[in-house]
JSON list of C-alpha atoms in Angstrom, two decimals:
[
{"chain": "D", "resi": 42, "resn": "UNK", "atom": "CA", "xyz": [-110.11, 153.88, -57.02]},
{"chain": "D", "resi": 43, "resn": "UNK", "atom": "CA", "xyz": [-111.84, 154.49, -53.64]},
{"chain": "D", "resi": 44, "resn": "UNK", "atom": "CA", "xyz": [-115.05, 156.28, -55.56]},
{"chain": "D", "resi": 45, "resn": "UNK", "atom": "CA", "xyz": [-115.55, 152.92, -57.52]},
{"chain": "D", "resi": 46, "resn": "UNK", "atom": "CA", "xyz": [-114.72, 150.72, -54.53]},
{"chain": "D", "resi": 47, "resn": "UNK", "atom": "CA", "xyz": [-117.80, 151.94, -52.42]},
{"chain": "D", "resi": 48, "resn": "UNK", "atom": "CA", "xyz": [-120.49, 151.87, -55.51]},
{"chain": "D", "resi": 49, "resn": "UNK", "atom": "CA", "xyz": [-123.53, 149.83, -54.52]},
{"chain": "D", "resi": 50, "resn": "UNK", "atom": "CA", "xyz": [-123.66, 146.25, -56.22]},
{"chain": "D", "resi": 51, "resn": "UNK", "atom": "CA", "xyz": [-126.73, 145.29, -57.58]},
{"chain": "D", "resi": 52, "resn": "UNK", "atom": "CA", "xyz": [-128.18, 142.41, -55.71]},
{"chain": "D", "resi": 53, "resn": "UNK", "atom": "CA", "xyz": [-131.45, 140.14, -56.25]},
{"chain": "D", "resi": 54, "resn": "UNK", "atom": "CA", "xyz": [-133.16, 137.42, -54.11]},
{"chain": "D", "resi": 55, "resn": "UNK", "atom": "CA", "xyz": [-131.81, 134.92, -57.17]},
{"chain": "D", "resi": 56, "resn": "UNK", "atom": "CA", "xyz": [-128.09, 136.17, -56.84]},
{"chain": "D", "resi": 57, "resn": "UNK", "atom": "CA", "xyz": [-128.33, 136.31, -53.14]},
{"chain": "D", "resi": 58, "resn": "UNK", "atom": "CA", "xyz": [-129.22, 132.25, -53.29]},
{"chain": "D", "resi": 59, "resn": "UNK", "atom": "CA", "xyz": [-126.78, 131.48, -55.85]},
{"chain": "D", "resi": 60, "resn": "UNK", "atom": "CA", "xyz": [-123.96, 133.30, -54.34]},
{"chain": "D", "resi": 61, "resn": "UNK", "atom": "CA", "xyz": [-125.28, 131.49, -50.75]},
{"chain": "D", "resi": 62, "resn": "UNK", "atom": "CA", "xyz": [-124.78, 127.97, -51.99]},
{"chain": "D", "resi": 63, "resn": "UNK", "atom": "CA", "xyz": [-121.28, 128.50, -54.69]},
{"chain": "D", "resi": 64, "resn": "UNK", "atom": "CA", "xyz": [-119.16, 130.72, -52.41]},
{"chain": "D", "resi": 65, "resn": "UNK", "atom": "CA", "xyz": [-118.40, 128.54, -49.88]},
{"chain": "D", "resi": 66, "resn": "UNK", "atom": "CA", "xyz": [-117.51, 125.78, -52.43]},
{"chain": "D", "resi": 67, "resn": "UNK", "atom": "CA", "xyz": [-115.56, 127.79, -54.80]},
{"chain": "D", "resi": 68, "resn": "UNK", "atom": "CA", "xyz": [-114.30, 129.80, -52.00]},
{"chain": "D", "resi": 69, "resn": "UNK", "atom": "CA", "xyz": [-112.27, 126.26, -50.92]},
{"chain": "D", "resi": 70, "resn": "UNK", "atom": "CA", "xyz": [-111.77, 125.04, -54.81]},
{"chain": "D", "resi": 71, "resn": "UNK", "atom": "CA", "xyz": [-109.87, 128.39, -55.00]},
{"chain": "D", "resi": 72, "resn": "UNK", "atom": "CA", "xyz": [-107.80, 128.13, -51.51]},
{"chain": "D", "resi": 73, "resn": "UNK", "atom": "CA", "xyz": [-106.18, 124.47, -53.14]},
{"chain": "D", "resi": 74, "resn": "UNK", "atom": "CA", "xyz": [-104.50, 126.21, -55.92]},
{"chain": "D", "resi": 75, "resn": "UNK", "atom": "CA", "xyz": [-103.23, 129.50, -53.53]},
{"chain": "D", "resi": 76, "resn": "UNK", "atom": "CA", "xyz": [-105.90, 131.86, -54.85]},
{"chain": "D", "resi": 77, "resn": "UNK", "atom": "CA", "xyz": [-108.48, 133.43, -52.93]},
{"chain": "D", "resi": 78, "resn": "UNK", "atom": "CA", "xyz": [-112.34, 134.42, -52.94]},
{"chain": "D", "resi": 79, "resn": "UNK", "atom": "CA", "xyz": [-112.73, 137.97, -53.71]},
{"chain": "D", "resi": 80, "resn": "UNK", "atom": "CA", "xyz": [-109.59, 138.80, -55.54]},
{"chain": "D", "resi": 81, "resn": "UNK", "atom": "CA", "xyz": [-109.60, 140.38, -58.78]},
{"chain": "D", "resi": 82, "resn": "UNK", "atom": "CA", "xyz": [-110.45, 138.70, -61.69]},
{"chain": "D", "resi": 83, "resn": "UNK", "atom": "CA", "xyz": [-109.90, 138.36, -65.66]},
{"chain": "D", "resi": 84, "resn": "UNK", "atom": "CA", "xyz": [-112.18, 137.01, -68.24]},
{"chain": "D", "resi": 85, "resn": "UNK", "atom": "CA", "xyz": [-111.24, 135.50, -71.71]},
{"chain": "D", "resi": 86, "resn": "UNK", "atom": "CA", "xyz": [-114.03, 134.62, -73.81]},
{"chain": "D", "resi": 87, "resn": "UNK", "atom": "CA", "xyz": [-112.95, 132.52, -77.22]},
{"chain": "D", "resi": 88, "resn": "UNK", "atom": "CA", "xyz": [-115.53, 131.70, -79.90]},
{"chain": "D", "resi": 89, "resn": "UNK", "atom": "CA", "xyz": [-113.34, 128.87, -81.42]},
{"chain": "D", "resi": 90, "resn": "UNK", "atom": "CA", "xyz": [-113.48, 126.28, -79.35]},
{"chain": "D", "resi": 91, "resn": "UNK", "atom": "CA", "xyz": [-116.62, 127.83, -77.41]},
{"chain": "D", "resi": 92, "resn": "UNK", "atom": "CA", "xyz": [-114.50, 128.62, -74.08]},
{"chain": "D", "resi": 93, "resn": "UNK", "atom": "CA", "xyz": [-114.95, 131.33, -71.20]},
{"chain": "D", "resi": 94, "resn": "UNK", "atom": "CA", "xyz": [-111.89, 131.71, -69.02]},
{"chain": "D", "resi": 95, "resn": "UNK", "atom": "CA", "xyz": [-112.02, 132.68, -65.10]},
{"chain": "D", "resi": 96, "resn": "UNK", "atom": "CA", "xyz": [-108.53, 134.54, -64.32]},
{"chain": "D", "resi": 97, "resn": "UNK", "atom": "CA", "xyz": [-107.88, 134.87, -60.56]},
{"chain": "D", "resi": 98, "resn": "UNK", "atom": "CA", "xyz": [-105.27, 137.11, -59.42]},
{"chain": "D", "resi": 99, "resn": "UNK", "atom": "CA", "xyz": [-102.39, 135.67, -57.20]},
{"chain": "D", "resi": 100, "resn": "UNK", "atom": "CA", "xyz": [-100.31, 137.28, -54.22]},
{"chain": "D", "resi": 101, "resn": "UNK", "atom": "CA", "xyz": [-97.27, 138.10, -56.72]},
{"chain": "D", "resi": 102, "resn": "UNK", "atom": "CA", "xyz": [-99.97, 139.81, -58.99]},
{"chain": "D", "resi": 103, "resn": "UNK", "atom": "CA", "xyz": [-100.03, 137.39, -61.89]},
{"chain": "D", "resi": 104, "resn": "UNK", "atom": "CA", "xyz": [-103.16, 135.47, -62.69]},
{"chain": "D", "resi": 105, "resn": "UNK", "atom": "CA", "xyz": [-103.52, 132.28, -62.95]},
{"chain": "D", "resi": 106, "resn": "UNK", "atom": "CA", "xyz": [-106.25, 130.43, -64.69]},
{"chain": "D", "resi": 107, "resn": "UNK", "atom": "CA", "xyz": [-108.92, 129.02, -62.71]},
{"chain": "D", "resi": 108, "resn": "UNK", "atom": "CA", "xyz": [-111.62, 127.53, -64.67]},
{"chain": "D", "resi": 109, "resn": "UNK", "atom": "CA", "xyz": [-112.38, 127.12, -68.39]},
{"chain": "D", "resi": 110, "resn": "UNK", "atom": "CA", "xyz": [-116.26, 126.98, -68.90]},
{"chain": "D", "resi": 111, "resn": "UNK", "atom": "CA", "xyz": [-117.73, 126.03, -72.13]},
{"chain": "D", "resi": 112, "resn": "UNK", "atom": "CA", "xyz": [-119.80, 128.49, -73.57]},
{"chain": "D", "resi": 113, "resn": "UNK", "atom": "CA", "xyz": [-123.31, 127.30, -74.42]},
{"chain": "D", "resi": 114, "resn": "UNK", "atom": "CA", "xyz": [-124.06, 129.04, -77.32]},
{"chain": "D", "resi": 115, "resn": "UNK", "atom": "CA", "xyz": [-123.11, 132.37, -79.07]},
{"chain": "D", "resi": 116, "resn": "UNK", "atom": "CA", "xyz": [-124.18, 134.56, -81.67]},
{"chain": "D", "resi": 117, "resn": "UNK", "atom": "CA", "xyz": [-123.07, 134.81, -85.30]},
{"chain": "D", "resi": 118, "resn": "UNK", "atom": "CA", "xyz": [-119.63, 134.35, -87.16]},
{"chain": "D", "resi": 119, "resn": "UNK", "atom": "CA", "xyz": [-115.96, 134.44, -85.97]},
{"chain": "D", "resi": 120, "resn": "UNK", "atom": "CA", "xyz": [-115.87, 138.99, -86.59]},
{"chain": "D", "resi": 121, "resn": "UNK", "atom": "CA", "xyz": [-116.80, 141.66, -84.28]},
{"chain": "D", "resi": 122, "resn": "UNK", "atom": "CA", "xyz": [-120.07, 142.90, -84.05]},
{"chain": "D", "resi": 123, "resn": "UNK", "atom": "CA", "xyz": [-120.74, 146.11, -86.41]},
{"chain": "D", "resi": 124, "resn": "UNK", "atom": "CA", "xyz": [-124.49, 147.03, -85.81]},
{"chain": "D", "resi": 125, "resn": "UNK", "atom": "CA", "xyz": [-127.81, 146.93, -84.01]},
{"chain": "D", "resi": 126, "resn": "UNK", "atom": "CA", "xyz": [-129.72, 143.74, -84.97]},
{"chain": "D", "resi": 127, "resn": "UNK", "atom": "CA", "xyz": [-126.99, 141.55, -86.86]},
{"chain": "D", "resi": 128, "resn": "UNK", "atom": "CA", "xyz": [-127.51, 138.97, -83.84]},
{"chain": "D", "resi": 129, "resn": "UNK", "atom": "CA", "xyz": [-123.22, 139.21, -83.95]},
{"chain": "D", "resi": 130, "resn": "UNK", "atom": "CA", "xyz": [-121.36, 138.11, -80.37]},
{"chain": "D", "resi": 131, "resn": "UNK", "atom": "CA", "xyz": [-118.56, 141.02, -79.67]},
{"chain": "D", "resi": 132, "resn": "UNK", "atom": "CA", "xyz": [-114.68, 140.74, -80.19]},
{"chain": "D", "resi": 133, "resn": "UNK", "atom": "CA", "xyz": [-112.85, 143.49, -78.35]},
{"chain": "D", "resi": 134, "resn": "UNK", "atom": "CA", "xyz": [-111.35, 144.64, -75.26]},
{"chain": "D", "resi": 135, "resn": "UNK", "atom": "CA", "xyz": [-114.19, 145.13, -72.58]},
{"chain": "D", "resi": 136, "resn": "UNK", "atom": "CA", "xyz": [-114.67, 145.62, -69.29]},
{"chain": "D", "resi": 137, "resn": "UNK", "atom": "CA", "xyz": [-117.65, 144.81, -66.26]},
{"chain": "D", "resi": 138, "resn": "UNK", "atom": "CA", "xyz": [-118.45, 147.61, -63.14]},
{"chain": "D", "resi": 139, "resn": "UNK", "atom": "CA", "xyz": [-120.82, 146.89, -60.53]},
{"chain": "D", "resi": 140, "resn": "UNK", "atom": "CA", "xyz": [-123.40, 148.61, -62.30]},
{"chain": "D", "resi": 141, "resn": "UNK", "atom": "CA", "xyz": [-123.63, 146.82, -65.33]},
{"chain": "D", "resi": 142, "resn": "UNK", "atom": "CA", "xyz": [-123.91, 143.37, -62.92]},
{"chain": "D", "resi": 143, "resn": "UNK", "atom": "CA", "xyz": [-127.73, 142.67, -63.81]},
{"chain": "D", "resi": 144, "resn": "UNK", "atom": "CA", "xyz": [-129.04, 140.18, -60.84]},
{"chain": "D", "resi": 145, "resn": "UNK", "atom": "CA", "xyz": [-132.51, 140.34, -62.20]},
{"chain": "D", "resi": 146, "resn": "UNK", "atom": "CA", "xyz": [-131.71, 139.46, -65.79]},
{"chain": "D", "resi": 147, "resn": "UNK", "atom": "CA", "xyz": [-134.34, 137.63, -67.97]},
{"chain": "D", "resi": 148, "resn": "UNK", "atom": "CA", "xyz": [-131.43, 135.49, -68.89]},
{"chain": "D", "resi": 149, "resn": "UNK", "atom": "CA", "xyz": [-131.48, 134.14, -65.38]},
{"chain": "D", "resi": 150, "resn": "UNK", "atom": "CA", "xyz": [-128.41, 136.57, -64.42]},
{"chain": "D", "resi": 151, "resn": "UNK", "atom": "CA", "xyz": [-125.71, 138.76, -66.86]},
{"chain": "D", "resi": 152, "resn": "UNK", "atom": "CA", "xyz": [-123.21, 141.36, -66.74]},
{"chain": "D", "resi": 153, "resn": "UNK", "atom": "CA", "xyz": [-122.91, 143.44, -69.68]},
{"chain": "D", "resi": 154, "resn": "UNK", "atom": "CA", "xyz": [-120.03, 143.90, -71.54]},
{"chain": "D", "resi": 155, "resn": "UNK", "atom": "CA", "xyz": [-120.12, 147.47, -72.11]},
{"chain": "D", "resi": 156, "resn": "UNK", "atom": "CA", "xyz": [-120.10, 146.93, -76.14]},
{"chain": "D", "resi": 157, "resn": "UNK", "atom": "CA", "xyz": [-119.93, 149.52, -77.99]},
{"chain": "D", "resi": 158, "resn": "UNK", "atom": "CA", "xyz": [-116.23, 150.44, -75.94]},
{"chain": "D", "resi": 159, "resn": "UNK", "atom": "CA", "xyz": [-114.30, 153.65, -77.71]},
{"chain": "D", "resi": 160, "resn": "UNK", "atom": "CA", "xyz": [-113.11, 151.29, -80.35]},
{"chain": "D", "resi": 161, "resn": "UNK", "atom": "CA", "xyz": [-116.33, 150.38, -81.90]},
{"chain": "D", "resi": 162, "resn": "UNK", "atom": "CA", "xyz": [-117.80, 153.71, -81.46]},
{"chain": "D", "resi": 163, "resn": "UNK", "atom": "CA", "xyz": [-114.67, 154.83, -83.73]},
{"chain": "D", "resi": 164, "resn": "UNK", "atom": "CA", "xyz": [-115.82, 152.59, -86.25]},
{"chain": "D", "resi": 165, "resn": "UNK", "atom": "CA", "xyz": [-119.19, 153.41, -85.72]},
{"chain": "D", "resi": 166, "resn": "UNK", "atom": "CA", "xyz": [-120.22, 150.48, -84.80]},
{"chain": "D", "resi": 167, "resn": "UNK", "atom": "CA", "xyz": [-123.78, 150.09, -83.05]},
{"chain": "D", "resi": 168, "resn": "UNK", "atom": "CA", "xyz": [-125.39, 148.06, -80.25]},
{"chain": "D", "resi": 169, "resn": "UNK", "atom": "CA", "xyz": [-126.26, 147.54, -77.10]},
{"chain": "D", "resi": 170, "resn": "UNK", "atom": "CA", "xyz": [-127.04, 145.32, -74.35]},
{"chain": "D", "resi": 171, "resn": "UNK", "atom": "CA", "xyz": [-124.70, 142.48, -75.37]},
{"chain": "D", "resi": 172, "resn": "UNK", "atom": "CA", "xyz": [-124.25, 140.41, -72.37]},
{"chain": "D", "resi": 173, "resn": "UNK", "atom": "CA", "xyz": [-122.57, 137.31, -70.71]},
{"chain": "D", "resi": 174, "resn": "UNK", "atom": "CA", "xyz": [-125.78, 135.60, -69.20]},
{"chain": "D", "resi": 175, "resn": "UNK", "atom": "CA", "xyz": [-127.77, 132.10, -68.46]},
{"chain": "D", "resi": 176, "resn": "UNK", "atom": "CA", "xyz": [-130.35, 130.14, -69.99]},
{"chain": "D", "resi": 177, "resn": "UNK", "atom": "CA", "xyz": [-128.49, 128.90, -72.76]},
{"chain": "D", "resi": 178, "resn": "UNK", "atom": "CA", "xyz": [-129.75, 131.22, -75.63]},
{"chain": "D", "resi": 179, "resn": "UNK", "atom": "CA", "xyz": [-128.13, 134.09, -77.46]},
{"chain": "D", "resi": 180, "resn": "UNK", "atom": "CA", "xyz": [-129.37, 136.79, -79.83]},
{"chain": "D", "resi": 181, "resn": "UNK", "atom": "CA", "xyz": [-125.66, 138.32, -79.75]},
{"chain": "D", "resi": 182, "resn": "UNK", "atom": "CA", "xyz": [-124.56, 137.44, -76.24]},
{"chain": "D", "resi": 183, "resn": "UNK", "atom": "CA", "xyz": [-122.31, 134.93, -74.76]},
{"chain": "D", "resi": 184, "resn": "UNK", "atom": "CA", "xyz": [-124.54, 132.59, -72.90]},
{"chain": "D", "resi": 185, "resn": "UNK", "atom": "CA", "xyz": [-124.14, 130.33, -70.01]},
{"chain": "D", "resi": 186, "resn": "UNK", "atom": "CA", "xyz": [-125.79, 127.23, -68.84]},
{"chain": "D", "resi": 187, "resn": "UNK", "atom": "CA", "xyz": [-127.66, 128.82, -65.45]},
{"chain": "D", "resi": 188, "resn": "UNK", "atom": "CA", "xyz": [-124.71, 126.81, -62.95]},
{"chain": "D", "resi": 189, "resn": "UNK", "atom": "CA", "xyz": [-121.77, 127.99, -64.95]},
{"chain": "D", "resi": 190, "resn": "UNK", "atom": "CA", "xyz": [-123.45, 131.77, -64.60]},
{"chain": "D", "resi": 191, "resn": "UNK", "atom": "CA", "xyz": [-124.11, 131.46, -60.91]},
{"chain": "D", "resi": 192, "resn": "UNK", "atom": "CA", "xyz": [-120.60, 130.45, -60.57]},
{"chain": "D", "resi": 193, "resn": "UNK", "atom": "CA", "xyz": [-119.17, 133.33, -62.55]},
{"chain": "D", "resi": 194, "resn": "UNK", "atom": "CA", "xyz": [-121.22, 135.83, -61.21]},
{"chain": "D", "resi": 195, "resn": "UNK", "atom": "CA", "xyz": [-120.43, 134.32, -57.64]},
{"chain": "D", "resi": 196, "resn": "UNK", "atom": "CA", "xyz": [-116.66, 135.08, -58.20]},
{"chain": "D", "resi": 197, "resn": "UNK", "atom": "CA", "xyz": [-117.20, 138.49, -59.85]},
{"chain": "D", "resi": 198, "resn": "UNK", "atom": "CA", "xyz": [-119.69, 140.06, -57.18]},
{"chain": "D", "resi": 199, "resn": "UNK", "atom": "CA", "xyz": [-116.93, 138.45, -54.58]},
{"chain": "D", "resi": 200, "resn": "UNK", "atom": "CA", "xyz": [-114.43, 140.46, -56.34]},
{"chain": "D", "resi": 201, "resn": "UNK", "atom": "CA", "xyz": [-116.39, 144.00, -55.78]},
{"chain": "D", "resi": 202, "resn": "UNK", "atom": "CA", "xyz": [-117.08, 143.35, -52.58]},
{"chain": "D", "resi": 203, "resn": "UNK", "atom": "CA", "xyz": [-112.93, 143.30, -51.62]},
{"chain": "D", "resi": 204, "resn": "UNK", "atom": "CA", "xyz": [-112.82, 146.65, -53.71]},
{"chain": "D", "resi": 205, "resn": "UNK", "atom": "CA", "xyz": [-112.31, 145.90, -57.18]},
{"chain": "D", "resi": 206, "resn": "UNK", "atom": "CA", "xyz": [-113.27, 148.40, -59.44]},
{"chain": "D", "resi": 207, "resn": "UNK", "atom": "CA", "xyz": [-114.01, 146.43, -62.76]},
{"chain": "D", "resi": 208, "resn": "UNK", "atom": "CA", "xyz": [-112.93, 143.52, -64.39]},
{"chain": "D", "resi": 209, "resn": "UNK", "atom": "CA", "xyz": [-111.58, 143.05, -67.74]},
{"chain": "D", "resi": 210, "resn": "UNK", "atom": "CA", "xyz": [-113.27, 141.05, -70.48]},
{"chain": "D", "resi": 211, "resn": "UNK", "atom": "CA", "xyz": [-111.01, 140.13, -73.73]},
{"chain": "D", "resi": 212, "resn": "UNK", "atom": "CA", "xyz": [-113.30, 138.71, -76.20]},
{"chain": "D", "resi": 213, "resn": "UNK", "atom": "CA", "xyz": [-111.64, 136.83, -79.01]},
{"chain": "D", "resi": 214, "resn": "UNK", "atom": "CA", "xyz": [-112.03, 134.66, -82.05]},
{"chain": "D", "resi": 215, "resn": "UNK", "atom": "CA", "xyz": [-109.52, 131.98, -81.14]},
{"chain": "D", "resi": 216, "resn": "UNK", "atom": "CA", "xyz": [-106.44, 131.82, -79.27]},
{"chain": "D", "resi": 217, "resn": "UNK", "atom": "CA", "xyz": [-104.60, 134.30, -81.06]},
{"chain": "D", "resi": 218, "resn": "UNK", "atom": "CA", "xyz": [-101.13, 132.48, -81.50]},
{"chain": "D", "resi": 219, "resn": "UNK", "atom": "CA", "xyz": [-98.72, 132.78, -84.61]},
{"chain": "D", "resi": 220, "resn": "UNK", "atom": "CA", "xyz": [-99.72, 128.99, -85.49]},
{"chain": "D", "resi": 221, "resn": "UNK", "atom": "CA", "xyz": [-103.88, 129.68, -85.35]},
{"chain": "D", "resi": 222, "resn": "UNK", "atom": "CA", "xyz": [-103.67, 133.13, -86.96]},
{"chain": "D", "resi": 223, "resn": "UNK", "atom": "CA", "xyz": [-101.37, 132.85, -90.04]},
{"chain": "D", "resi": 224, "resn": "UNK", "atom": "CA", "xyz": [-104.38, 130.18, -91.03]},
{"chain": "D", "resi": 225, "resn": "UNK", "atom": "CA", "xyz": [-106.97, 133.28, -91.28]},
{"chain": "D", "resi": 226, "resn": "UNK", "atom": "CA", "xyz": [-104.34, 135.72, -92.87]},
{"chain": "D", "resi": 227, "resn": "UNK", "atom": "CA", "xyz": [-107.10, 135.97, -96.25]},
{"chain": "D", "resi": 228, "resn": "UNK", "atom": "CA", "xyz": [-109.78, 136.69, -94.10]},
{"chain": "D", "resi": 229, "resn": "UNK", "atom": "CA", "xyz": [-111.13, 140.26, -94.19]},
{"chain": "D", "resi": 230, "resn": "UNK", "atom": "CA", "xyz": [-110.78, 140.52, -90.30]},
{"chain": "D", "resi": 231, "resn": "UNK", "atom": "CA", "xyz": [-107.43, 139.36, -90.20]},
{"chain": "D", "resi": 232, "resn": "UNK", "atom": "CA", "xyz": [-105.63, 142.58, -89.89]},
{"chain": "D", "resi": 233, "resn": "UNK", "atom": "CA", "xyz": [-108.76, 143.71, -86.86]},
{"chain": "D", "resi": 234, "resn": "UNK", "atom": "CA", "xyz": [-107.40, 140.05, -85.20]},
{"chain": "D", "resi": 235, "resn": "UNK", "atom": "CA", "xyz": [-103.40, 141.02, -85.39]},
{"chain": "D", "resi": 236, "resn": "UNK", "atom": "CA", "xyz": [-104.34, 144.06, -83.36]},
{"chain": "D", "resi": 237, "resn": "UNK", "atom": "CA", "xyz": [-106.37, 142.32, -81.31]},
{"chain": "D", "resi": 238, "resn": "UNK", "atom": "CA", "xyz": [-103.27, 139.83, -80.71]},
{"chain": "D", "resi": 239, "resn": "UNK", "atom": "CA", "xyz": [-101.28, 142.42, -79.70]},
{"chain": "D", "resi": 240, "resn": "UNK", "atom": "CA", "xyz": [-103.49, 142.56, -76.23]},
{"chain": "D", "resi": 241, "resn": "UNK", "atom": "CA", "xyz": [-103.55, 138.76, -76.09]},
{"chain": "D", "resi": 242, "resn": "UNK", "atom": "CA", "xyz": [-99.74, 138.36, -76.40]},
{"chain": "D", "resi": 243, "resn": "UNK", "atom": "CA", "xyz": [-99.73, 140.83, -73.69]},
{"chain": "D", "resi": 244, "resn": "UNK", "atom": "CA", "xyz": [-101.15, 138.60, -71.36]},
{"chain": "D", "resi": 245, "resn": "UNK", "atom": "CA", "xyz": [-99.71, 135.53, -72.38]},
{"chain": "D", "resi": 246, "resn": "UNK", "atom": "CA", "xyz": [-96.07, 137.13, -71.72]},
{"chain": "D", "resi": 247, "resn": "UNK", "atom": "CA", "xyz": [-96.74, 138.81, -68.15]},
{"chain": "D", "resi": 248, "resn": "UNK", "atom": "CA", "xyz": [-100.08, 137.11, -67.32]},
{"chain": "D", "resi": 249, "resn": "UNK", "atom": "CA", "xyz": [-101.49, 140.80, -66.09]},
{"chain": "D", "resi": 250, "resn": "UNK", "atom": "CA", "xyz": [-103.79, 142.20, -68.62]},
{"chain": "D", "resi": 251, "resn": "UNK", "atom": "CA", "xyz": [-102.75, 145.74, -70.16]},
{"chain": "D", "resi": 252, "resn": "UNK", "atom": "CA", "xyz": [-104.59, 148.88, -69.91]},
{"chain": "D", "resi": 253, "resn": "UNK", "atom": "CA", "xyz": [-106.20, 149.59, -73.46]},
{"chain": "D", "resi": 254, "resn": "UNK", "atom": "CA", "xyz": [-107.32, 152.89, -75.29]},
{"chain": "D", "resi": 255, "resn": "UNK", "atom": "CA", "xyz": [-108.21, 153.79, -78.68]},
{"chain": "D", "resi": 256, "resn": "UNK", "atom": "CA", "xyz": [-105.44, 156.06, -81.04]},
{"chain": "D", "resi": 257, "resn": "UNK", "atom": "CA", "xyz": [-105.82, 156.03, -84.79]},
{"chain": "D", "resi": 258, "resn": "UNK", "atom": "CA", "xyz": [-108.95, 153.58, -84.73]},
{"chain": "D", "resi": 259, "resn": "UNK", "atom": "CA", "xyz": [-106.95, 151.45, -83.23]},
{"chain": "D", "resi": 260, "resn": "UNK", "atom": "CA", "xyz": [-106.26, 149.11, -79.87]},
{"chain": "D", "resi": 261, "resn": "UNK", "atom": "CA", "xyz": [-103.11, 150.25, -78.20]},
{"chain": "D", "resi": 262, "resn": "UNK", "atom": "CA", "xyz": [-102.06, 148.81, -75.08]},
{"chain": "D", "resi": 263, "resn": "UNK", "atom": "CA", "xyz": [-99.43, 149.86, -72.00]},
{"chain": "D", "resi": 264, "resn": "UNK", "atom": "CA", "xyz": [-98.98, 149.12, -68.37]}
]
């Protein structure tokens, strides 16, 4: 914990501004609902309805939700990614250091997912540089409007700077409820989504994100 606490966090002129003008407003906006600045912080990305959530952790340790931005644009179908080049946005269980925080990104600013995780490399699944960034356009990412990413990328550079290691990024199809997913149960991903679920029902019972790894090919999850 205390070797990735002190790792340097990237910083540019462009995420020094846009942290200057949303902390202190977000900083407040957080403080009305009993969360604070700098805490840790979960990410849920759905592609159906086009949502990113912002997860904040509380005092008792539970997170509570708090902002849904709509996603600009994404790549692709609902289905994971599975190579280099098939301009496919991610589903998986990911997660953001302070290294892979890109202040300088073409894409106005990004953090990168980390795709391909153990799972996908089990599956040999290829890629790389699949991102949640700005500017509105995505060639396999999960873009932003520019204010939505300073905002983000406020709250998650706030986060490493009280010590956080990493945050967790889910990455989903849809909400991954009984009721939503017995309607995809002939689709050829449907058996990748009930394992998936398994990590999402996780959360929605004890609102703390599980530790994942990779047995068998497959997602398993635990305290």
């Amino acid at each position: 914990m205390e070797l990735f606490a002190i790792q340097k966090i990237p910083t540019s002129a462009r995420s020094k501004l846009a942290i200057q003008k949303h902390a202190p407003i977000l900083s407040v906006k957080m403080e009305a609902m009993g969360l604070t600045l700098g805490n840790p912080i979960f990410i849920r990305v759905f592609k159906k309805p086009g949502t990113l959530e912002l997860w904040v952790q509380g005092d008792d340790g539970r997170f509570k939700l708090f902002r849904q931005y709509p996603i600009c644009t994404f790549s692709g179908e609902l289905g994971p990614k599975l190579q280099e080049g098939d301009r496919q946005s991610p589903e998986g269980f990911y997660y953001v250091t302070p290294q892979r925080m890109n202040p300088s990104s073409r894409f106005h600013l990004s953090f990168n997912l980390g795709y391909p995780n153990q799972y996908d490399r089990a599956h040999n699944r290829t890629g790389s540089f699949l991102m949640v960034h700005g500017d509105c356009v995505s060639i396999g990412c999960y873009a932003m409007t520019d204010k939505y990413i300073e905002e983000i990328y406020t709250i998650a550079d706030a986060a490493f700077k009280k010590g956080s290691p990493f945050f967790r990024v889910h990455a989903f199809p849809f909400p991954l409820d009984e009721n939503t997913l017995v309607q995809y149960k002939n689709n050829p991903w449907y058996d990748f989504w009930k394992n998936l679920q398994q990590g999402y029902q996780w959360f929605e019972k004890n609102k703390r994100p599980p530790d994942v790894n990779v047995e068998n090919k497959r997602y398993t999850f635990s305290n």
